[in-house]
Amino acid sequence: MIEERERDAAVKAGHRAMWALGDYSAVAAQVIPQLGATLVRAARVGPGDRVLDVAAGTGNAALPAARTGAEVVAGDLTPELLEIGRASAEREGLTLTWQEADAEALPYADGEFDAVLSCVGVMFAPRHRVAADELLRVCRPGGTIGLVNWTPQGFVGQLFAAMRPYAPALPPGAQPPPLWGDEDHVRELFGDRVSSLTLGRDAVVVNRFATPAEFRDFFATHYGPTVAVYRANAGDPERTAGLDRALTDLAARHLEGGVMRWEYLLVTARRA
């Protein structure tokens, strides 16, 4: 049991450090700025709602939720991201609570929130069942759970597939993040604990990159998981070159006229 707790703590520390690499705020602001607002609209967040944004990062969903007049708590495992989000909120004159919080052990009471959201965030918690249990636990009966998750077949799911041969193996018990973008997986995670479940695929239009190499260089510099994979291969020029080719080839297959479409699964559920 002690070894298991130590292993879990090491996994959490690794995730915290990975997401502090690079500059995720640039990804959120320059590449997918509209995605959080899409989720907030789908979840019908409004004035007076008590809202939790799980794995909030720099506030991609928390900030648009606060703009509706909701009372928002933004929780994330990585304090560096929360500090960036807090500064953004202050510049806008928005009031939110920013709190370090593990998606697999949320520090909130049962049924505390009217809406529990996560925009391409909770999908990266290693143990999907544990994270799903926590989303449901802190949402009040009749409340809304709203998620945006990258799909396995979409661009970001394929990005993780392209990086997999160059990345360390997942820790024991961890599941691949893009599984959260599979409809059957989400149905199985929530089961009869939700009274309604709506699943729809859509795509965010990304026009940030003019060339495949520009995408590769941006993600190698700014996106924590990609930065981590490059660092893991920094001592091997051949593997680094292979990773370069994998990311460039992936972007070339998806980039048309300076535009990419990144597929996601939009999940809205009503807590039973």
PDB file of C-alpha atoms in Angstrom:
ATOM      1  CA  MET A   1       0.000   0.000   0.000  1.00  0.00           C
ATOM      2  CA  ILE A   2       2.853   2.383   0.838  1.00  0.00           C
ATOM      3  CA  GLU A   3       4.550   1.553  -2.463  1.00  0.00           C
ATOM      4  CA  GLU A   4       1.293   2.218  -4.319  1.00  0.00           C
ATOM      5  CA  ARG A   5       0.892   5.627  -2.682  1.00  0.00           C
ATOM      6  CA  GLU A   6       4.488   6.516  -3.469  1.00  0.00           C
ATOM      7  CA  ARG A   7       4.036   5.431  -7.078  1.00  0.00           C
ATOM      8  CA  ASP A   8       0.832   7.475  -7.357  1.00  0.00           C
ATOM      9  CA  ALA A   9       2.569  10.527  -5.891  1.00  0.00           C
ATOM     10  CA  ALA A  10       5.387  10.149  -8.415  1.00  0.00           C
ATOM     11  CA  VAL A  11       2.890   9.951 -11.297  1.00  0.00           C
ATOM     12  CA  LYS A  12       1.147  13.116 -10.078  1.00  0.00           C
ATOM     13  CA  ALA A  13       4.454  14.935  -9.721  1.00  0.00           C
ATOM     14  CA  GLY A  14       5.383  13.917 -13.257  1.00  0.00           C
ATOM     15  CA  HIS A  15       2.083  15.201 -14.659  1.00  0.00           C
ATOM     16  CA  ARG A  16       2.412  18.458 -12.755  1.00  0.00           C
ATOM     17  CA  ALA A  17       5.914  18.984 -14.108  1.00  0.00           C
ATOM     18  CA  MET A  18       4.961  18.017 -17.675  1.00  0.00           C
ATOM     19  CA  TRP A  19       2.144  20.561 -17.911  1.00  0.00           C
ATOM     20  CA  ALA A  20       4.418  23.258 -16.501  1.00  0.00           C
ATOM     21  CA  LEU A  21       6.779  22.770 -19.454  1.00  0.00           C
ATOM     22  CA  GLY A  22       6.553  25.068 -22.443  1.00  0.00           C
ATOM     23  CA  ASP A  23       3.705  27.573 -22.466  1.00  0.00           C
ATOM     24  CA  TYR A  24       0.260  25.989 -22.474  1.00  0.00           C
ATOM     25  CA  SER A  25      -1.350  29.422 -22.261  1.00  0.00           C
ATOM     26  CA  ALA A  26      -0.104  30.079 -25.806  1.00  0.00           C
ATOM     27  CA  VAL A  27      -1.763  26.875 -27.012  1.00  0.00           C
ATOM     28  CA  ALA A  28      -5.035  27.787 -25.319  1.00  0.00           C
ATOM     29  CA  ALA A  29      -5.015  31.419 -26.487  1.00  0.00           C
ATOM     30  CA  GLN A  30      -3.594  31.056 -29.996  1.00  0.00           C
ATOM     31  CA  VAL A  31      -4.699  27.607 -31.155  1.00  0.00           C
ATOM     32  CA  ILE A  32      -7.995  26.693 -29.454  1.00  0.00           C
ATOM     33  CA  PRO A  33      -9.301  29.954 -27.930  1.00  0.00           C
ATOM     34  CA  GLN A  34     -12.956  29.274 -28.801  1.00  0.00           C
ATOM     35  CA  LEU A  35     -13.169  25.763 -27.372  1.00  0.00           C
ATOM     36  CA  GLY A  36     -13.916  26.687 -23.759  1.00  0.00           C
ATOM     37  CA  ALA A  37     -16.735  29.040 -24.720  1.00  0.00           C
ATOM     38  CA  THR A  38     -18.232  26.277 -26.871  1.00  0.00           C
ATOM     39  CA  LEU A  39     -18.344  24.019 -23.825  1.00  0.00           C
ATOM     40  CA  VAL A  40     -19.840  26.714 -21.586  1.00  0.00           C
ATOM     41  CA  ARG A  41     -22.655  27.313 -24.091  1.00  0.00           C
ATOM     42  CA  ALA A  42     -23.353  23.599 -24.451  1.00  0.00           C
ATOM     43  CA  ALA A  43     -23.557  23.199 -20.657  1.00  0.00           C
ATOM     44  CA  ARG A  44     -25.912  26.209 -20.480  1.00  0.00           C
ATOM     45  CA  VAL A  45     -23.935  27.861 -17.733  1.00  0.00           C
ATOM     46  CA  GLY A  46     -25.507  31.090 -16.563  1.00  0.00           C
ATOM     47  CA  PRO A  47     -25.644  33.737 -13.820  1.00  0.00           C
ATOM     48  CA  GLY A  48     -25.551  32.372 -10.297  1.00  0.00           C
ATOM     49  CA  ASP A  49     -24.524  28.846 -11.256  1.00  0.00           C
ATOM     50  CA  ARG A  50     -21.879  27.276  -9.047  1.00  0.00           C
ATOM     51  CA  VAL A  51     -19.346  25.911 -11.561  1.00  0.00           C
ATOM     52  CA  LEU A  52     -16.211  23.799 -11.225  1.00  0.00           C
ATOM     53  CA  ASP A  53     -13.684  23.647 -14.072  1.00  0.00           C
ATOM     54  CA  VAL A  54     -11.668  20.445 -13.570  1.00  0.00           C
ATOM     55  CA  ALA A  55      -8.109  20.328 -14.905  1.00  0.00           C
ATOM     56  CA  ALA A  56      -8.746  23.953 -15.778  1.00  0.00           C
ATOM     57  CA  GLY A  57      -5.251  24.797 -16.991  1.00  0.00           C
ATOM     58  CA  THR A  58      -5.126  28.525 -17.634  1.00  0.00           C
ATOM     59  CA  GLY A  59      -8.910  28.848 -17.637  1.00  0.00           C
ATOM     60  CA  ASN A  60     -10.048  27.909 -21.131  1.00  0.00           C
ATOM     61  CA  ALA A  61     -13.514  27.066 -19.777  1.00  0.00           C
ATOM     62  CA  ALA A  62     -13.341  28.817 -16.405  1.00  0.00           C
ATOM     63  CA  LEU A  63     -12.946  32.314 -17.868  1.00  0.00           C
ATOM     64  CA  PRO A  64     -15.904  32.143 -20.302  1.00  0.00           C
ATOM     65  CA  ALA A  65     -17.996  30.566 -17.529  1.00  0.00           C
ATOM     66  CA  ALA A  66     -17.179  33.520 -15.257  1.00  0.00           C
ATOM     67  CA  ARG A  67     -18.137  35.940 -18.033  1.00  0.00           C
ATOM     68  CA  THR A  68     -21.712  34.581 -17.863  1.00  0.00           C
ATOM     69  CA  GLY A  69     -21.991  35.640 -14.233  1.00  0.00           C
ATOM     70  CA  ALA A  70     -21.457  32.159 -12.808  1.00  0.00           C
ATOM     71  CA  GLU A  71     -19.565  31.564  -9.567  1.00  0.00           C
ATOM     72  CA  VAL A  72     -16.524  29.655 -10.802  1.00  0.00           C
ATOM     73  CA  VAL A  73     -13.843  27.525  -9.181  1.00  0.00           C
ATOM     74  CA  ALA A  74     -10.913  26.607 -11.443  1.00  0.00           C
ATOM     75  CA  GLY A  75      -8.940  23.619 -10.196  1.00  0.00           C
ATOM     76  CA  ASP A  76      -5.767  22.173 -11.681  1.00  0.00           C
ATOM     77  CA  LEU A  77      -2.854  20.005 -10.605  1.00  0.00           C
ATOM     78  CA  THR A  78      -0.276  22.493 -11.961  1.00  0.00           C
ATOM     79  CA  PRO A  79       0.001  25.755  -9.983  1.00  0.00           C
ATOM     80  CA  GLU A  80       2.013  27.459 -12.743  1.00  0.00           C
ATOM     81  CA  LEU A  81      -1.013  27.245 -15.055  1.00  0.00           C
ATOM     82  CA  LEU A  82      -3.347  28.558 -12.370  1.00  0.00           C
ATOM     83  CA  GLU A  83      -1.149  31.619 -11.867  1.00  0.00           C
ATOM     84  CA  ILE A  84      -1.402  32.453 -15.578  1.00  0.00           C
ATOM     85  CA  GLY A  85      -5.169  32.048 -15.462  1.00  0.00           C
ATOM     86  CA  ARG A  86      -5.446  34.185 -12.351  1.00  0.00           C
ATOM     87  CA  ALA A  87      -3.514  36.992 -14.057  1.00  0.00           C
ATOM     88  CA  SER A  88      -5.780  36.779 -17.123  1.00  0.00           C
ATOM     89  CA  ALA A  89      -8.876  37.004 -14.922  1.00  0.00           C
ATOM     90  CA  GLU A  90      -7.505  40.030 -13.089  1.00  0.00           C
ATOM     91  CA  ARG A  91      -6.829  41.823 -16.378  1.00  0.00           C
ATOM     92  CA  GLU A  92     -10.482  41.266 -17.342  1.00  0.00           C
ATOM     93  CA  GLY A  93     -11.829  42.182 -13.935  1.00  0.00           C
ATOM     94  CA  LEU A  94     -13.268  38.694 -13.427  1.00  0.00           C
ATOM     95  CA  THR A  95     -13.550  37.083 -10.001  1.00  0.00           C
ATOM     96  CA  LEU A  96     -12.805  33.351  -9.833  1.00  0.00           C
ATOM     97  CA  THR A  97     -11.376  30.973  -7.262  1.00  0.00           C
ATOM     98  CA  TRP A  98      -8.154  29.356  -8.475  1.00  0.00           C
ATOM     99  CA  GLN A  99      -7.154  26.261  -6.521  1.00  0.00           C
ATOM    100  CA  GLU A 100      -4.647  23.458  -6.854  1.00  0.00           C
ATOM    101  CA  ALA A 101      -6.736  20.302  -7.228  1.00  0.00           C
ATOM    102  CA  ASP A 102      -6.179  16.743  -8.403  1.00  0.00           C
ATOM    103  CA  ALA A 103      -8.901  15.546 -10.790  1.00  0.00           C
ATOM    104  CA  GLU A 104      -8.687  12.103  -9.194  1.00  0.00           C
ATOM    105  CA  ALA A 105      -9.150  13.441  -5.639  1.00  0.00           C
ATOM    106  CA  LEU A 106     -11.105  16.690  -5.862  1.00  0.00           C
ATOM    107  CA  PRO A 107     -11.070  18.703  -2.597  1.00  0.00           C
ATOM    108  CA  TYR A 108     -14.788  19.518  -2.750  1.00  0.00           C
ATOM    109  CA  ALA A 109     -17.928  18.255  -1.055  1.00  0.00           C
ATOM    110  CA  ASP A 110     -20.399  15.839  -2.582  1.00  0.00           C
ATOM    111  CA  GLY A 111     -22.896  17.671  -4.796  1.00  0.00           C
ATOM    112  CA  GLU A 112     -21.212  21.046  -4.303  1.00  0.00           C
ATOM    113  CA  PHE A 113     -21.561  22.288  -7.906  1.00  0.00           C
ATOM    114  CA  ASP A 114     -24.401  22.928 -10.345  1.00  0.00           C
ATOM    115  CA  ALA A 115     -22.099  22.304 -13.305  1.00  0.00           C
ATOM    116  CA  VAL A 116     -18.808  20.437 -13.555  1.00  0.00           C
ATOM    117  CA  LEU A 117     -16.818  21.175 -16.715  1.00  0.00           C
ATOM    118  CA  SER A 118     -13.531  20.153 -18.261  1.00  0.00           C
ATOM    119  CA  CYS A 119     -12.144  21.339 -21.591  1.00  0.00           C
ATOM    120  CA  VAL A 120      -9.522  18.852 -22.878  1.00  0.00           C
ATOM    121  CA  GLY A 121      -8.356  18.557 -19.286  1.00  0.00           C
ATOM    122  CA  VAL A 122      -9.727  15.680 -17.225  1.00  0.00           C
ATOM    123  CA  MET A 123      -8.992  13.325 -20.116  1.00  0.00           C
ATOM    124  CA  PHE A 124      -5.320  13.494 -19.103  1.00  0.00           C
ATOM    125  CA  ALA A 125      -5.922  12.132 -15.585  1.00  0.00           C
ATOM    126  CA  PRO A 126      -4.307   8.678 -15.645  1.00  0.00           C
ATOM    127  CA  ARG A 127      -7.167   6.653 -14.128  1.00  0.00           C
ATOM    128  CA  HIS A 128     -10.321   7.361 -16.097  1.00  0.00           C
ATOM    129  CA  ARG A 129     -12.759   5.575 -13.783  1.00  0.00           C
ATOM    130  CA  VAL A 130     -11.428   7.412 -10.732  1.00  0.00           C
ATOM    131  CA  ALA A 131     -11.679  10.773 -12.510  1.00  0.00           C
ATOM    132  CA  ALA A 132     -15.211  10.046 -13.747  1.00  0.00           C
ATOM    133  CA  ASP A 133     -16.256   9.079 -10.216  1.00  0.00           C
ATOM    134  CA  GLU A 134     -14.988  12.428  -8.955  1.00  0.00           C
ATOM    135  CA  LEU A 135     -16.789  14.427 -11.659  1.00  0.00           C
ATOM    136  CA  LEU A 136     -20.039  12.747 -10.689  1.00  0.00           C
ATOM    137  CA  ARG A 137     -19.458  13.005  -6.948  1.00  0.00           C
ATOM    138  CA  VAL A 138     -19.029  16.781  -6.813  1.00  0.00           C
ATOM    139  CA  CYS A 139     -21.940  17.500  -9.178  1.00  0.00           C
ATOM    140  CA  ARG A 140     -25.327  17.906  -7.498  1.00  0.00           C
ATOM    141  CA  PRO A 141     -28.185  15.578  -8.486  1.00  0.00           C
ATOM    142  CA  GLY A 142     -29.779  17.099 -11.583  1.00  0.00           C
ATOM    143  CA  GLY A 143     -26.648  19.125 -12.279  1.00  0.00           C
ATOM    144  CA  THR A 144     -24.701  19.200 -15.524  1.00  0.00           C
ATOM    145  CA  ILE A 145     -21.428  17.588 -16.460  1.00  0.00           C
ATOM    146  CA  GLY A 146     -19.875  19.048 -19.619  1.00  0.00           C
ATOM    147  CA  LEU A 147     -16.681  17.865 -21.293  1.00  0.00           C
ATOM    148  CA  VAL A 148     -14.686  18.477 -24.443  1.00  0.00           C
ATOM    149  CA  ASN A 149     -12.321  15.580 -25.185  1.00  0.00           C
ATOM    150  CA  TRP A 150     -10.023  15.002 -28.145  1.00  0.00           C
ATOM    151  CA  THR A 151     -11.016  11.877 -30.097  1.00  0.00           C
ATOM    152  CA  PRO A 152      -8.646   9.002 -30.894  1.00  0.00           C
ATOM    153  CA  GLN A 153      -9.296   9.420 -34.625  1.00  0.00           C
ATOM    154  CA  GLY A 154      -8.894  13.202 -34.663  1.00  0.00           C
ATOM    155  CA  PHE A 155      -5.741  15.242 -35.040  1.00  0.00           C
ATOM    156  CA  VAL A 156      -4.741  15.415 -31.375  1.00  0.00           C
ATOM    157  CA  GLY A 157      -5.480  11.723 -30.851  1.00  0.00           C
ATOM    158  CA  GLN A 158      -3.224  11.015 -33.816  1.00  0.00           C
ATOM    159  CA  LEU A 159      -0.607  13.371 -32.386  1.00  0.00           C
ATOM    160  CA  PHE A 160      -0.385  11.226 -29.268  1.00  0.00           C
ATOM    161  CA  ALA A 161      -0.231   8.103 -31.429  1.00  0.00           C
ATOM    162  CA  ALA A 162       2.655   9.651 -33.398  1.00  0.00           C
ATOM    163  CA  MET A 163       4.520  10.495 -30.181  1.00  0.00           C
ATOM    164  CA  ARG A 164       3.890   7.124 -28.518  1.00  0.00           C
ATOM    165  CA  PRO A 165       6.947   5.295 -29.956  1.00  0.00           C
ATOM    166  CA  TYR A 166       9.166   8.042 -28.564  1.00  0.00           C
ATOM    167  CA  ALA A 167       7.461   8.442 -25.168  1.00  0.00           C
ATOM    168  CA  PRO A 168       7.919   6.490 -21.931  1.00  0.00           C
ATOM    169  CA  ALA A 169       5.345   3.785 -21.306  1.00  0.00           C
ATOM    170  CA  LEU A 170       2.205   4.766 -19.413  1.00  0.00           C
ATOM    171  CA  PRO A 171       2.391   3.995 -15.677  1.00  0.00           C
ATOM    172  CA  PRO A 172       0.529   0.906 -14.405  1.00  0.00           C
ATOM    173  CA  GLY A 173      -3.222   1.460 -14.344  1.00  0.00           C
ATOM    174  CA  ALA A 174      -3.118   4.529 -16.604  1.00  0.00           C
ATOM    175  CA  GLN A 175      -5.232   4.737 -19.754  1.00  0.00           C
ATOM    176  CA  PRO A 176      -4.529   6.712 -22.948  1.00  0.00           C
ATOM    177  CA  PRO A 177      -6.064  10.212 -22.774  1.00  0.00           C
ATOM    178  CA  PRO A 178      -7.867  10.063 -26.182  1.00  0.00           C
ATOM    179  CA  LEU A 179     -10.030   7.177 -24.930  1.00  0.00           C
ATOM    180  CA  TRP A 180     -12.148   9.925 -23.317  1.00  0.00           C
ATOM    181  CA  GLY A 181     -13.065  10.878 -26.890  1.00  0.00           C
ATOM    182  CA  ASP A 182     -14.646   7.481 -27.567  1.00  0.00           C
ATOM    183  CA  GLU A 183     -18.426   7.408 -27.075  1.00  0.00           C
ATOM    184  CA  ASP A 184     -18.571   3.855 -25.757  1.00  0.00           C
ATOM    185  CA  HIS A 185     -15.834   4.591 -23.224  1.00  0.00           C
ATOM    186  CA  VAL A 186     -17.719   7.603 -21.862  1.00  0.00           C
ATOM    187  CA  ARG A 187     -20.972   5.635 -21.668  1.00  0.00           C
ATOM    188  CA  GLU A 188     -19.201   2.914 -19.717  1.00  0.00           C
ATOM    189  CA  LEU A 189     -17.573   5.400 -17.336  1.00  0.00           C
ATOM    190  CA  PHE A 190     -20.830   7.192 -16.472  1.00  0.00           C
ATOM    191  CA  GLY A 191     -23.285   4.281 -16.748  1.00  0.00           C
ATOM    192  CA  ASP A 192     -26.610   4.716 -14.978  1.00  0.00           C
ATOM    193  CA  ARG A 193     -25.250   7.468 -12.764  1.00  0.00           C
ATOM    194  CA  VAL A 194     -26.453  10.026 -15.328  1.00  0.00           C
ATOM    195  CA  SER A 195     -30.099  10.436 -16.316  1.00  0.00           C
ATOM    196  CA  SER A 196     -29.226  11.776 -19.761  1.00  0.00           C
ATOM    197  CA  LEU A 197     -26.107  11.713 -21.884  1.00  0.00           C
ATOM    198  CA  THR A 198     -25.538  13.583 -25.135  1.00  0.00           C
ATOM    199  CA  LEU A 199     -22.446  12.821 -27.206  1.00  0.00           C
ATOM    200  CA  GLY A 200     -21.579  14.729 -30.373  1.00  0.00           C
ATOM    201  CA  ARG A 201     -18.488  15.034 -32.514  1.00  0.00           C
ATOM    202  CA  ASP A 202     -17.376  18.353 -33.916  1.00  0.00           C
ATOM    203  CA  ALA A 203     -14.093  19.979 -34.846  1.00  0.00           C
ATOM    204  CA  VAL A 204     -12.302  23.143 -33.855  1.00  0.00           C
ATOM    205  CA  VAL A 205     -10.883  25.058 -36.821  1.00  0.00           C
ATOM    206  CA  VAL A 206      -7.194  25.793 -36.298  1.00  0.00           C
ATOM    207  CA  ASN A 207      -5.625  28.435 -38.561  1.00  0.00           C
ATOM    208  CA  ARG A 208      -2.513  29.188 -36.511  1.00  0.00           C
ATOM    209  CA  PHE A 209       0.012  27.264 -38.657  1.00  0.00           C
ATOM    210  CA  ALA A 210       1.029  28.050 -42.221  1.00  0.00           C
ATOM    211  CA  THR A 211       3.258  24.984 -42.658  1.00  0.00           C
ATOM    212  CA  PRO A 212       3.709  21.545 -41.058  1.00  0.00           C
ATOM    213  CA  ALA A 213       7.122  22.617 -39.761  1.00  0.00           C
ATOM    214  CA  GLU A 214       5.576  25.630 -38.044  1.00  0.00           C
ATOM    215  CA  PHE A 215       3.143  23.342 -36.221  1.00  0.00           C
ATOM    216  CA  ARG A 216       5.959  20.990 -35.198  1.00  0.00           C
ATOM    217  CA  ASP A 217       8.155  23.777 -33.864  1.00  0.00           C
ATOM    218  CA  PHE A 218       5.309  25.465 -31.984  1.00  0.00           C
ATOM    219  CA  PHE A 219       4.237  22.268 -30.236  1.00  0.00           C
ATOM    220  CA  ALA A 220       7.822  21.215 -29.533  1.00  0.00           C
ATOM    221  CA  THR A 221       8.261  24.540 -27.738  1.00  0.00           C
ATOM    222  CA  HIS A 222       4.860  25.207 -26.131  1.00  0.00           C
ATOM    223  CA  TYR A 223       2.834  22.005 -25.531  1.00  0.00           C
ATOM    224  CA  GLY A 224       3.926  20.241 -22.349  1.00  0.00           C
ATOM    225  CA  PRO A 225       3.484  16.606 -23.507  1.00  0.00           C
ATOM    226  CA  THR A 226       5.390  17.292 -26.736  1.00  0.00           C
ATOM    227  CA  VAL A 227       8.127  19.211 -24.940  1.00  0.00           C
ATOM    228  CA  ALA A 228       8.490  16.262 -22.546  1.00  0.00           C
ATOM    229  CA  VAL A 229       8.830  13.740 -25.380  1.00  0.00           C
ATOM    230  CA  TYR A 230      11.499  15.827 -27.088  1.00  0.00           C
ATOM    231  CA  ARG A 231      13.396  16.118 -23.802  1.00  0.00           C
ATOM    232  CA  ALA A 232      13.198  12.354 -23.318  1.00  0.00           C
ATOM    233  CA  ASN A 233      14.936  11.868 -26.684  1.00  0.00           C
ATOM    234  CA  ALA A 234      17.342  14.825 -26.520  1.00  0.00           C
ATOM    235  CA  GLY A 235      20.412  12.584 -26.274  1.00  0.00           C
ATOM    236  CA  ASP A 236      19.545  10.584 -29.392  1.00  0.00           C
ATOM    237  CA  PRO A 237      19.748  12.605 -32.634  1.00  0.00           C
ATOM    238  CA  GLU A 238      18.299   9.752 -34.693  1.00  0.00           C
ATOM    239  CA  ARG A 239      15.206   9.415 -32.526  1.00  0.00           C
ATOM    240  CA  THR A 240      14.806  13.187 -32.378  1.00  0.00           C
ATOM    241  CA  ALA A 241      14.888  13.326 -36.173  1.00  0.00           C
ATOM    242  CA  GLY A 242      12.312  10.533 -36.293  1.00  0.00           C
ATOM    243  CA  LEU A 243      10.047  12.457 -33.946  1.00  0.00           C
ATOM    244  CA  ASP A 244      10.476  15.555 -36.114  1.00  0.00           C
ATOM    245  CA  ARG A 245       9.390  13.572 -39.179  1.00  0.00           C
ATOM    246  CA  ALA A 246       6.432  11.991 -37.389  1.00  0.00           C
ATOM    247  CA  LEU A 247       5.003  15.350 -36.317  1.00  0.00           C
ATOM    248  CA  THR A 248       5.690  17.052 -39.630  1.00  0.00           C
ATOM    249  CA  ASP A 249       4.110  14.212 -41.609  1.00  0.00           C
ATOM    250  CA  LEU A 250       1.053  14.239 -39.338  1.00  0.00           C
ATOM    251  CA  ALA A 251       0.557  17.974 -39.773  1.00  0.00           C
ATOM    252  CA  ALA A 252       1.056  17.686 -43.555  1.00  0.00           C
ATOM    253  CA  ARG A 253      -1.799  15.171 -43.751  1.00  0.00           C
ATOM    254  CA  HIS A 254      -4.180  17.514 -41.906  1.00  0.00           C
ATOM    255  CA  LEU A 255      -3.133  20.971 -43.073  1.00  0.00           C
ATOM    256  CA  GLU A 256      -4.988  22.347 -46.092  1.00  0.00           C
ATOM    257  CA  GLY A 257      -4.570  25.962 -47.121  1.00  0.00           C
ATOM    258  CA  GLY A 258      -3.321  26.928 -43.686  1.00  0.00           C
ATOM    259  CA  VAL A 259      -6.299  25.326 -41.925  1.00  0.00           C
ATOM    260  CA  MET A 260      -6.661  22.199 -39.806  1.00  0.00           C
ATOM    261  CA  ARG A 261      -9.770  20.679 -38.220  1.00  0.00           C
ATOM    262  CA  TRP A 262      -9.184  19.036 -34.842  1.00  0.00           C
ATOM    263  CA  GLU A 263     -12.004  16.655 -33.946  1.00  0.00           C
ATOM    264  CA  TYR A 264     -13.385  16.518 -30.418  1.00  0.00           C
ATOM    265  CA  LEU A 265     -16.216  14.806 -28.557  1.00  0.00           C
ATOM    266  CA  LEU A 266     -18.636  17.149 -26.799  1.00  0.00           C
ATOM    267  CA  VAL A 267     -20.196  15.479 -23.760  1.00  0.00           C
ATOM    268  CA  THR A 268     -23.155  16.852 -21.798  1.00  0.00           C
ATOM    269  CA  ALA A 269     -24.766  14.770 -19.075  1.00  0.00           C
ATOM    270  CA  ARG A 270     -27.335  15.217 -16.343  1.00  0.00           C
ATOM    271  CA  ARG A 271     -26.354  13.809 -12.951  1.00  0.00           C
ATOM    272  CA  ALA A 272     -28.911  11.219 -11.836  1.00  0.00           C
TER     273      ALA A 272
END
